[in-house]
Short mmCIF file of C-alpha atoms and ligand atoms in Angstrom, two decimals:
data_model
loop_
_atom_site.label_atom_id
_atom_site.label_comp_id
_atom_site.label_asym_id
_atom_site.label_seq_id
_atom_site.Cartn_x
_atom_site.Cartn_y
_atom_site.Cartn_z
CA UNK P 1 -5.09 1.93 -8.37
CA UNK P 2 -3.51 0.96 -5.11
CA UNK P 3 -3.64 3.04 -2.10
CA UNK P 4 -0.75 3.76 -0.08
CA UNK P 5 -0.83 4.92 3.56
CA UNK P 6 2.71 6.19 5.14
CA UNK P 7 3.07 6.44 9.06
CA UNK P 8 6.79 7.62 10.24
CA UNK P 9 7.20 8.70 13.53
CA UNK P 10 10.24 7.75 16.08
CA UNK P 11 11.16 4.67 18.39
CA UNK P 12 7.93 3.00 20.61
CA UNK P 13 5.69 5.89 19.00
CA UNK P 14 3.23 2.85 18.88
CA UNK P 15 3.06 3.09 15.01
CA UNK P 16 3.29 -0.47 14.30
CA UNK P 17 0.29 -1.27 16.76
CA UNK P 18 -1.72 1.12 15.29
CA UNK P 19 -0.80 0.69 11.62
CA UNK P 20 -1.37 -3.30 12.35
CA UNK P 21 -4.93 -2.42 13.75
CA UNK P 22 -6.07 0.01 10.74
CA UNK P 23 -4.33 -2.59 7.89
CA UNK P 24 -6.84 -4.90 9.33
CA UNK P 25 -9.97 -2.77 9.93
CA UNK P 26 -9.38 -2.02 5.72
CA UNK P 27 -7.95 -5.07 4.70
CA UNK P 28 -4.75 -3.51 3.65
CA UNK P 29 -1.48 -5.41 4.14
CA UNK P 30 0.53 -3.82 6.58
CA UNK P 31 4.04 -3.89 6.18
CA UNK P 32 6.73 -3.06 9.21
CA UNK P 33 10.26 -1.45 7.80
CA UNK P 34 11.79 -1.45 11.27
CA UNK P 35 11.12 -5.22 11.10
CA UNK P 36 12.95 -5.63 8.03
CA UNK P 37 15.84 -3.22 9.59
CA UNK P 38 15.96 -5.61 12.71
CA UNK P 39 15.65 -8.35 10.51
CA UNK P 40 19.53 -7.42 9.05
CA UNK P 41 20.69 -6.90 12.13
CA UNK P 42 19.67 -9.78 13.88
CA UNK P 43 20.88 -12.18 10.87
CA UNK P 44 24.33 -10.06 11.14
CA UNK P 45 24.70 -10.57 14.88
CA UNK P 46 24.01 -14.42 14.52
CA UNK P 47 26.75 -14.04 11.88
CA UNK P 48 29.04 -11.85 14.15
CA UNK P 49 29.11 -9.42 11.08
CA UNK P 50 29.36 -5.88 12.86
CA UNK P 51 27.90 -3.11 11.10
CA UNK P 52 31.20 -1.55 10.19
CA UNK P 53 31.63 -4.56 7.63
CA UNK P 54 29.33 -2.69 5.12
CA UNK P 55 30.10 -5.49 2.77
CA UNK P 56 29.13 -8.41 4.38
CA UNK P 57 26.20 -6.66 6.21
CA UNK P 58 24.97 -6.24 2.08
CA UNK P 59 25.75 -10.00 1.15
CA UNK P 60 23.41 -10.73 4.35
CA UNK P 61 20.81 -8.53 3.35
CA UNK P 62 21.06 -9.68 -0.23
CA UNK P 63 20.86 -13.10 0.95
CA UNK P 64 17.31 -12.23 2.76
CA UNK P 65 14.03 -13.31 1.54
CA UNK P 66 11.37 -11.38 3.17
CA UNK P 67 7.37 -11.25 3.16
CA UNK P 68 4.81 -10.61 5.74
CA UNK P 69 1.97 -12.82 7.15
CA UNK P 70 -0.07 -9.96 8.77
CA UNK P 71 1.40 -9.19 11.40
CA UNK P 72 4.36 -11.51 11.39
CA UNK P 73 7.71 -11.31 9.60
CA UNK P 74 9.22 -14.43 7.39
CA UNK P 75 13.27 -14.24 7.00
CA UNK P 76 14.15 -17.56 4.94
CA UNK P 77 10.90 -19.29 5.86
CA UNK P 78 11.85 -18.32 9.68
CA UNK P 79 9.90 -15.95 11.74
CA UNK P 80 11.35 -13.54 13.39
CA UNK P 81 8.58 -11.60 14.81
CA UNK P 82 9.40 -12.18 18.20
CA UNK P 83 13.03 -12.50 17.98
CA UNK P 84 13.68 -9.22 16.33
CA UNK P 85 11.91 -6.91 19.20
CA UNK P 86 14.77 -7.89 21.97
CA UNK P 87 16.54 -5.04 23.99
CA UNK P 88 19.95 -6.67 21.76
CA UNK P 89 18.51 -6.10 18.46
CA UNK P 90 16.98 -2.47 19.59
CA UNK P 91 20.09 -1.30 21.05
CA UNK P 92 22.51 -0.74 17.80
CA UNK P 93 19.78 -1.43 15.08
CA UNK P 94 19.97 2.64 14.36
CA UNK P 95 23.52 1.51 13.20
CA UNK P 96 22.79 -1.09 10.49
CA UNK P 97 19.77 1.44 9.31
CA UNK P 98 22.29 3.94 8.67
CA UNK P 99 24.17 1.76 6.05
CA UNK P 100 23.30 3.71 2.64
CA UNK P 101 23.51 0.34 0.94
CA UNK P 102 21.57 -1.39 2.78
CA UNK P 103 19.20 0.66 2.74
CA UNK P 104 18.85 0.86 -0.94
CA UNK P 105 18.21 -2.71 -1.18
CA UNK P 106 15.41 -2.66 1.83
CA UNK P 107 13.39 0.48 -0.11
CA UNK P 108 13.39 -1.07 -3.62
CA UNK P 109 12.12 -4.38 -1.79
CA UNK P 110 9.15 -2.23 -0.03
CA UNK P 111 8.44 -0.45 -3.23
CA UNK P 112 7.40 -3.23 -4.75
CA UNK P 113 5.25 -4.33 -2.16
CA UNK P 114 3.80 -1.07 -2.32
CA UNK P 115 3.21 -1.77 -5.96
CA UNK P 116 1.40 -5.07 -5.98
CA UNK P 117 -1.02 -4.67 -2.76
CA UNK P 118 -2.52 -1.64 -0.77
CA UNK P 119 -0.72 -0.77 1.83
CA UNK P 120 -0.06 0.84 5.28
CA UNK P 121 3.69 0.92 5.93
CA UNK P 122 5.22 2.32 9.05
CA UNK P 123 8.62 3.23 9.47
CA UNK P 124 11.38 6.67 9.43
CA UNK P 125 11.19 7.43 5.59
CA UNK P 126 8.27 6.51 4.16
CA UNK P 127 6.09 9.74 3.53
CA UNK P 128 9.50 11.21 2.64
CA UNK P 129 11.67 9.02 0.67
CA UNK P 130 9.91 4.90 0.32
CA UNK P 131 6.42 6.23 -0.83
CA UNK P 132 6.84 9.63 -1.49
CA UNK P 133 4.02 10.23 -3.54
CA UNK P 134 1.57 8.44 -1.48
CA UNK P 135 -2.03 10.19 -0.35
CA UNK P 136 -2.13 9.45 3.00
CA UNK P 137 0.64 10.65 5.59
CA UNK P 138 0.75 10.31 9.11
CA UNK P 139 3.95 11.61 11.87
CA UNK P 140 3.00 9.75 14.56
CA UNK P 141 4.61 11.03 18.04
CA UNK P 142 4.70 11.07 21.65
CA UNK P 143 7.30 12.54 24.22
CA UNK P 144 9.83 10.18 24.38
CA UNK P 145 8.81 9.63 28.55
CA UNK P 146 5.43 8.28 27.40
CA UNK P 147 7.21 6.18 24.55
CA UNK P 148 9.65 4.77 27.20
CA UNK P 149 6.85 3.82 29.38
CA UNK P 150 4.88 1.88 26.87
CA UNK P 151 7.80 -0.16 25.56
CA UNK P 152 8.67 -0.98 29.41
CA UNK P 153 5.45 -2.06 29.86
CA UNK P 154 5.04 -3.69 25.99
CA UNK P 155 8.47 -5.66 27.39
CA UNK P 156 7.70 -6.76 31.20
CA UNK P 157 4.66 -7.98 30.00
CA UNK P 158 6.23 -10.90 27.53
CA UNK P 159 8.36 -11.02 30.70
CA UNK P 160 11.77 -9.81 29.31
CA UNK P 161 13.84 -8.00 32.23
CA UNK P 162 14.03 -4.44 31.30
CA UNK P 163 15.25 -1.38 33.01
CA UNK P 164 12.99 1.51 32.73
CA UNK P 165 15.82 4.52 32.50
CA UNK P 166 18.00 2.51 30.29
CA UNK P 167 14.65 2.00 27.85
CA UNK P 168 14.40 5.93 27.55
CA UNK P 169 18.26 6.01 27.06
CA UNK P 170 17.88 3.69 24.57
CA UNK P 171 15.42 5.42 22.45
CA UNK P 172 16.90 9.04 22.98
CA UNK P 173 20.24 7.77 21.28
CA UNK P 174 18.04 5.83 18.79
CA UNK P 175 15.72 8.92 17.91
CA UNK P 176 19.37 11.19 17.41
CA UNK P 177 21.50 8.08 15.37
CA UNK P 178 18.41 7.79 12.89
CA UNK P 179 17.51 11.34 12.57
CA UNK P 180 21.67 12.67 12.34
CA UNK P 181 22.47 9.84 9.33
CA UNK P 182 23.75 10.92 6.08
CA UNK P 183 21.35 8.44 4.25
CA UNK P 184 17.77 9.45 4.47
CA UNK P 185 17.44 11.29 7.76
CA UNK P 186 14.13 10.53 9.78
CA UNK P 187 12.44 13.57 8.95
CA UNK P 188 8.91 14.42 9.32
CA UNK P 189 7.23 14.73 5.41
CA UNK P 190 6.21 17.87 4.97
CA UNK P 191 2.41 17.30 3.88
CA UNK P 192 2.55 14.64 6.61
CA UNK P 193 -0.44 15.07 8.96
CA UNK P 194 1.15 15.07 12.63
CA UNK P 195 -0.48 13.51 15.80
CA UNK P 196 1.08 13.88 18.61
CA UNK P 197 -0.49 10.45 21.01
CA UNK P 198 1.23 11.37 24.36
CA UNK P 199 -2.47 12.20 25.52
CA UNK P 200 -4.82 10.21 23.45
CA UNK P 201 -5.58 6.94 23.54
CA UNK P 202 -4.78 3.96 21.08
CA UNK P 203 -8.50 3.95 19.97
CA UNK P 204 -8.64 7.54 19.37
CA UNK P 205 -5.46 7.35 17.19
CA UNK P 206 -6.93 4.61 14.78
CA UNK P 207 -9.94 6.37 14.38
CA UNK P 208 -8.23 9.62 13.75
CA UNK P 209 -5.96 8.18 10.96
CA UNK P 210 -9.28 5.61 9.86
CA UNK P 211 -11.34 8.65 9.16
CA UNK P 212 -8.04 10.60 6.73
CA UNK P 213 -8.65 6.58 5.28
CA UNK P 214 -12.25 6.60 4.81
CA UNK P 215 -12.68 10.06 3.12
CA UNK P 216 -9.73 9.41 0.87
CA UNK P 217 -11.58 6.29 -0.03
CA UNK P 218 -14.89 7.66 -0.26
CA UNK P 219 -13.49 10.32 -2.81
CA UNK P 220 -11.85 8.01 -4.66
CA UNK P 221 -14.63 5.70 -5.42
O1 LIG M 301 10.50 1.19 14.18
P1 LIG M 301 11.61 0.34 14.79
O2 LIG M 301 12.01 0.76 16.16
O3 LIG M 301 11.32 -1.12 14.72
O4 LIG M 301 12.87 0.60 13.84
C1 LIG M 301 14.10 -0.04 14.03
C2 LIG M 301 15.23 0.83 13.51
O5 LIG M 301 15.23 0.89 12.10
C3 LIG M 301 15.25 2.26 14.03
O6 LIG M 301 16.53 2.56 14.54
C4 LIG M 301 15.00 3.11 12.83
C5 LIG M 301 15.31 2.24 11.66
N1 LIG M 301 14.37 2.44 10.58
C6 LIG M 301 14.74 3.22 9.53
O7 LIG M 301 15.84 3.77 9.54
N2 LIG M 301 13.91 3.38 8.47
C7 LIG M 301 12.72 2.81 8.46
N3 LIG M 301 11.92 2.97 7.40
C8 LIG M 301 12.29 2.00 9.54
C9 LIG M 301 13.15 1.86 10.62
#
Protein backbone atom coordinates (compact mmCIF):
# COMPACT_ATOMS: atom_id res chain seq x y z
CA UNK A 1 0.00 0.00 0.00
CA UNK A 2 1.40 3.42 -0.60
CA UNK A 3 1.33 6.10 1.91
CA UNK A 4 0.26 9.46 1.17
CA UNK A 5 1.12 12.55 3.23
CA UNK A 6 -0.87 15.98 2.28
CA UNK A 7 0.56 19.44 3.53
CA UNK A 8 -1.64 22.63 2.27
CA UNK A 9 -1.13 25.70 3.84
CA UNK A 10 -0.81 29.35 2.05
CA UNK A 11 2.02 31.36 0.17
CA UNK A 12 5.90 31.18 1.93
CA UNK A 13 4.18 28.98 4.80
CA UNK A 14 7.60 27.13 4.34
CA UNK A 15 5.74 23.88 3.30
CA UNK A 16 7.89 22.96 0.52
CA UNK A 17 11.13 23.22 2.81
CA UNK A 18 9.73 21.20 5.23
CA UNK A 19 7.89 18.65 3.09
CA UNK A 20 11.43 18.41 1.04
CA UNK A 21 13.23 17.70 4.46
CA UNK A 22 10.66 14.91 5.83
CA UNK A 23 10.37 13.19 1.97
CA UNK A 24 13.99 12.68 2.56
CA UNK A 25 14.29 11.72 6.26
CA UNK A 26 11.52 8.68 4.95
CA UNK A 27 12.55 8.24 1.61
CA UNK A 28 9.31 9.35 0.19
CA UNK A 29 9.26 11.32 -3.08
CA UNK A 30 8.20 14.65 -2.51
CA UNK A 31 6.29 16.26 -5.01
CA UNK A 32 5.71 20.34 -5.20
CA UNK A 33 2.09 21.35 -6.94
CA UNK A 34 2.91 25.06 -6.77
CA UNK A 35 5.92 24.06 -8.91
CA UNK A 36 3.89 22.49 -11.43
CA UNK A 37 1.38 25.69 -11.20
CA UNK A 38 4.50 28.01 -11.83
CA UNK A 39 5.65 25.67 -14.20
CA UNK A 40 2.33 26.74 -16.63
CA UNK A 41 2.77 29.98 -16.01
CA UNK A 42 6.20 30.48 -16.67
CA UNK A 43 5.95 28.36 -20.10
CA UNK A 44 2.78 30.78 -20.87
CA UNK A 45 4.69 33.99 -20.19
CA UNK A 46 7.68 32.80 -22.43
CA UNK A 47 4.80 32.20 -24.88
CA UNK A 48 3.09 35.62 -24.16
CA UNK A 49 -0.13 33.46 -23.61
CA UNK A 50 -2.03 35.53 -20.80
CA UNK A 51 -4.12 33.63 -18.58
CA UNK A 52 -7.35 34.91 -20.01
CA UNK A 53 -6.54 32.66 -23.18
CA UNK A 54 -7.89 29.56 -21.26
CA UNK A 55 -7.31 27.69 -24.44
CA UNK A 56 -3.96 28.09 -25.21
CA UNK A 57 -2.91 28.21 -21.49
CA UNK A 58 -4.48 24.18 -21.80
CA UNK A 59 -2.56 23.36 -25.15
CA UNK A 60 0.63 24.60 -23.00
CA UNK A 61 -0.13 22.62 -20.15
CA UNK A 62 -1.05 19.67 -22.30
CA UNK A 63 2.09 20.07 -24.06
CA UNK A 64 4.09 19.71 -20.52
CA UNK A 65 5.98 16.75 -19.49
CA UNK A 66 6.66 16.87 -15.89
CA UNK A 67 8.60 14.66 -13.16
CA UNK A 68 10.60 15.44 -10.18
CA UNK A 69 14.30 14.74 -9.30
CA UNK A 70 13.99 15.32 -5.49
CA UNK A 71 13.89 18.39 -5.06
CA UNK A 72 14.07 19.72 -8.57
CA UNK A 73 11.42 20.13 -11.25
CA UNK A 74 11.92 18.74 -15.09
CA UNK A 75 9.54 20.69 -17.76
CA UNK A 76 10.58 19.05 -21.27
CA UNK A 77 13.91 17.78 -19.97
CA UNK A 78 14.47 21.57 -18.66
CA UNK A 79 14.67 22.49 -15.09
CA UNK A 80 12.93 24.97 -13.87
CA UNK A 81 13.57 24.86 -10.26
CA UNK A 82 15.13 28.02 -10.04
CA UNK A 83 13.42 29.81 -12.72
CA UNK A 84 9.95 29.25 -11.51
CA UNK A 85 10.47 30.93 -7.83
CA UNK A 86 11.01 34.66 -9.44
CA UNK A 87 8.96 37.67 -8.01
CA UNK A 88 7.39 37.52 -12.11
CA UNK A 89 6.19 34.08 -11.89
CA UNK A 90 4.84 34.64 -8.06
CA UNK A 91 3.07 37.72 -8.83
CA UNK A 92 -0.05 36.46 -11.16
CA UNK A 93 0.59 32.61 -10.74
CA UNK A 94 -2.80 32.66 -8.38
CA UNK A 95 -4.31 33.53 -11.88
CA UNK A 96 -3.28 30.56 -14.05
CA UNK A 97 -4.14 28.25 -10.76
CA UNK A 98 -7.54 29.45 -10.97
CA UNK A 99 -8.10 28.05 -14.55
CA UNK A 100 -10.64 25.02 -13.83
CA UNK A 101 -9.07 23.30 -16.80
CA UNK A 102 -5.97 23.51 -16.05
CA UNK A 103 -6.29 22.42 -13.13
CA UNK A 104 -7.95 19.23 -14.02
CA UNK A 105 -5.13 18.21 -16.06
CA UNK A 106 -2.37 19.14 -13.17
CA UNK A 107 -4.52 16.84 -10.39
CA UNK A 108 -5.00 13.75 -12.60
CA UNK A 109 -1.09 14.12 -13.37
CA UNK A 110 -0.36 14.20 -9.38
CA UNK A 111 -2.77 11.42 -8.79
CA UNK A 112 -0.91 9.23 -10.49
CA UNK A 113 2.18 10.01 -8.93
CA UNK A 114 0.45 9.51 -5.84
CA UNK A 115 -0.40 6.10 -7.15
CA UNK A 116 2.92 4.65 -8.18
CA UNK A 117 5.33 6.00 -5.22
CA UNK A 118 4.78 7.20 -1.52
CA UNK A 119 4.43 10.45 -1.25
CA UNK A 120 4.50 13.86 0.56
CA UNK A 121 2.84 16.48 -1.64
CA UNK A 122 2.47 20.08 -0.65
CA UNK A 123 0.28 22.44 -2.14
CA UNK A 124 -3.66 24.38 -1.68
CA UNK A 125 -5.87 21.21 -2.33
CA UNK A 126 -4.37 18.30 -1.51
CA UNK A 127 -5.92 17.00 1.87
CA UNK A 128 -9.12 18.35 0.31
CA UNK A 129 -9.53 17.64 -3.25
CA UNK A 130 -5.79 15.85 -4.98
CA UNK A 131 -5.52 13.14 -2.17
CA UNK A 132 -8.51 13.28 -0.39
CA UNK A 133 -8.47 10.10 1.18
CA UNK A 134 -4.98 10.20 2.30
CA UNK A 135 -3.90 9.37 6.23
CA UNK A 136 -1.78 11.97 6.93
CA UNK A 137 -2.88 15.80 6.79
CA UNK A 138 -1.06 18.70 7.68
CA UNK A 139 -2.37 22.91 7.37
CA UNK A 140 0.69 24.35 7.66
CA UNK A 141 0.54 28.27 8.64
CA UNK A 142 2.12 31.30 9.82
CA UNK A 143 0.91 35.04 9.95
CA UNK A 144 1.42 36.27 6.77
CA UNK A 145 4.25 39.05 8.48
CA UNK A 146 6.42 36.06 9.42
CA UNK A 147 5.75 34.43 5.86
CA UNK A 148 6.75 37.78 4.20
CA UNK A 149 9.87 37.90 6.15
CA UNK A 150 11.13 34.48 5.31
CA UNK A 151 10.54 34.76 1.57
CA UNK A 152 12.47 38.30 1.75
CA UNK A 153 15.09 36.74 3.30
CA UNK A 154 14.72 33.11 1.17
CA UNK A 155 15.05 35.91 -1.94
CA UNK A 156 17.99 38.47 -0.88
CA UNK A 157 19.88 35.64 -0.10
CA UNK A 158 20.08 34.09 -3.93
CA UNK A 159 20.55 37.87 -4.35
CA UNK A 160 17.29 38.78 -6.26
CA UNK A 161 16.26 42.56 -5.42
CA UNK A 162 13.14 42.37 -3.47
CA UNK A 163 11.07 44.85 -1.65
CA UNK A 164 9.98 43.75 1.69
CA UNK A 165 6.24 45.53 1.76
CA UNK A 166 5.59 44.65 -1.78
CA UNK A 167 6.54 40.72 -0.73
CA UNK A 168 3.66 40.85 1.97
CA UNK A 169 1.42 42.60 -0.70
CA UNK A 170 2.16 40.04 -2.84
CA UNK A 171 1.18 37.16 -0.77
CA UNK A 172 -1.97 38.89 0.86
CA UNK A 173 -3.51 39.18 -2.77
CA UNK A 174 -2.12 35.65 -3.47
CA UNK A 175 -3.61 34.05 -0.16
CA UNK A 176 -7.35 35.96 -1.21
CA UNK A 177 -7.09 35.06 -5.40
CA UNK A 178 -6.45 31.27 -4.39
CA UNK A 179 -8.73 30.97 -1.52
CA UNK A 180 -11.92 33.26 -3.46
CA UNK A 181 -11.63 30.86 -6.90
CA UNK A 182 -14.56 29.04 -8.12
CA UNK A 183 -12.37 25.88 -8.82
CA UNK A 184 -11.19 24.21 -5.70
CA UNK A 185 -10.86 26.97 -3.14
CA UNK A 186 -7.71 26.69 -0.78
CA UNK A 187 -9.45 25.48 2.10
CA UNK A 188 -8.11 23.94 5.12
CA UNK A 189 -9.28 19.84 5.11
CA UNK A 190 -11.25 19.31 7.73
CA UNK A 191 -9.41 16.24 9.50
CA UNK A 192 -6.28 18.21 8.55
CA UNK A 193 -4.01 18.54 11.60
CA UNK A 194 -3.14 22.43 11.80
CA UNK A 195 0.29 23.94 12.89
CA UNK A 196 0.51 27.16 13.07
CA UNK A 197 4.91 27.81 12.61
CA UNK A 198 4.90 31.64 13.23
CA UNK A 199 6.71 30.65 16.62
CA UNK A 200 8.40 27.39 16.14
CA UNK A 201 11.21 26.61 14.48
CA UNK A 202 11.85 24.65 11.12
CA UNK A 203 13.24 21.66 13.19
CA UNK A 204 10.41 21.56 15.49
CA UNK A 205 7.94 21.51 12.52
CA UNK A 206 9.59 18.35 10.84
CA UNK A 207 9.64 16.59 13.87
CA UNK A 208 6.11 17.44 14.71
CA UNK A 209 4.73 16.22 11.30
CA UNK A 210 7.79 13.14 11.40
CA UNK A 211 6.30 11.82 14.56
CA UNK A 212 2.09 11.91 12.87
CA UNK A 213 4.67 9.86 10.08
CA UNK A 214 6.25 7.47 12.31
CA UNK A 215 3.18 6.29 14.35
CA UNK A 216 1.12 6.00 11.20
CA UNK A 217 3.93 3.83 10.02
CA UNK A 218 4.50 1.97 13.05
CA UNK A 219 0.68 1.01 13.05
CA UNK A 220 0.68 0.10 9.79
CA UNK A 221 3.43 -2.37 9.82
O1 LIG B 1 2.97 27.07 -3.16
P1 LIG B 1 3.31 28.08 -4.26
O2 LIG B 1 3.43 29.49 -3.78
O3 LIG B 1 4.49 27.68 -5.07
O4 LIG B 1 2.04 28.03 -5.23
C1 LIG B 1 1.98 28.79 -6.41
C2 LIG B 1 0.53 29.10 -6.76
O5 LIG B 1 -0.16 27.95 -7.19
C3 LIG B 1 -0.28 29.73 -5.63
O6 LIG B 1 -0.92 30.90 -6.10
C4 LIG B 1 -1.33 28.72 -5.30
C5 LIG B 1 -1.39 27.82 -6.48
N1 LIG B 1 -1.55 26.43 -6.10
C6 LIG B 1 -2.79 25.88 -6.17
O7 LIG B 1 -3.74 26.56 -6.53
N2 LIG B 1 -2.98 24.56 -5.88
C7 LIG B 1 -1.96 23.82 -5.48
N3 LIG B 1 -2.16 22.53 -5.19
C8 LIG B 1 -0.66 24.37 -5.37
C9 LIG B 1 -0.49 25.71 -5.67
Amino acid sequence: MKISVAIDGPAAAGKSTIANIVAQKFNFMYINTGAMYRAVTLMCIRQNISYTDVNRVCEVTKSLKMHFEGEKLIVNGEDLTESIKHPTISNTVSNYAAISDVRKLLVKLQQQMAGEYNVIMDGRDIGSVVLKNAPLKFFLTASPEERAKRRYNELSEKNISVNYDEILNDIIKRDHIDSHRSSSPFVKAEDAVEIDSSFLSLSEVVQIISSYIKKYIEEHR
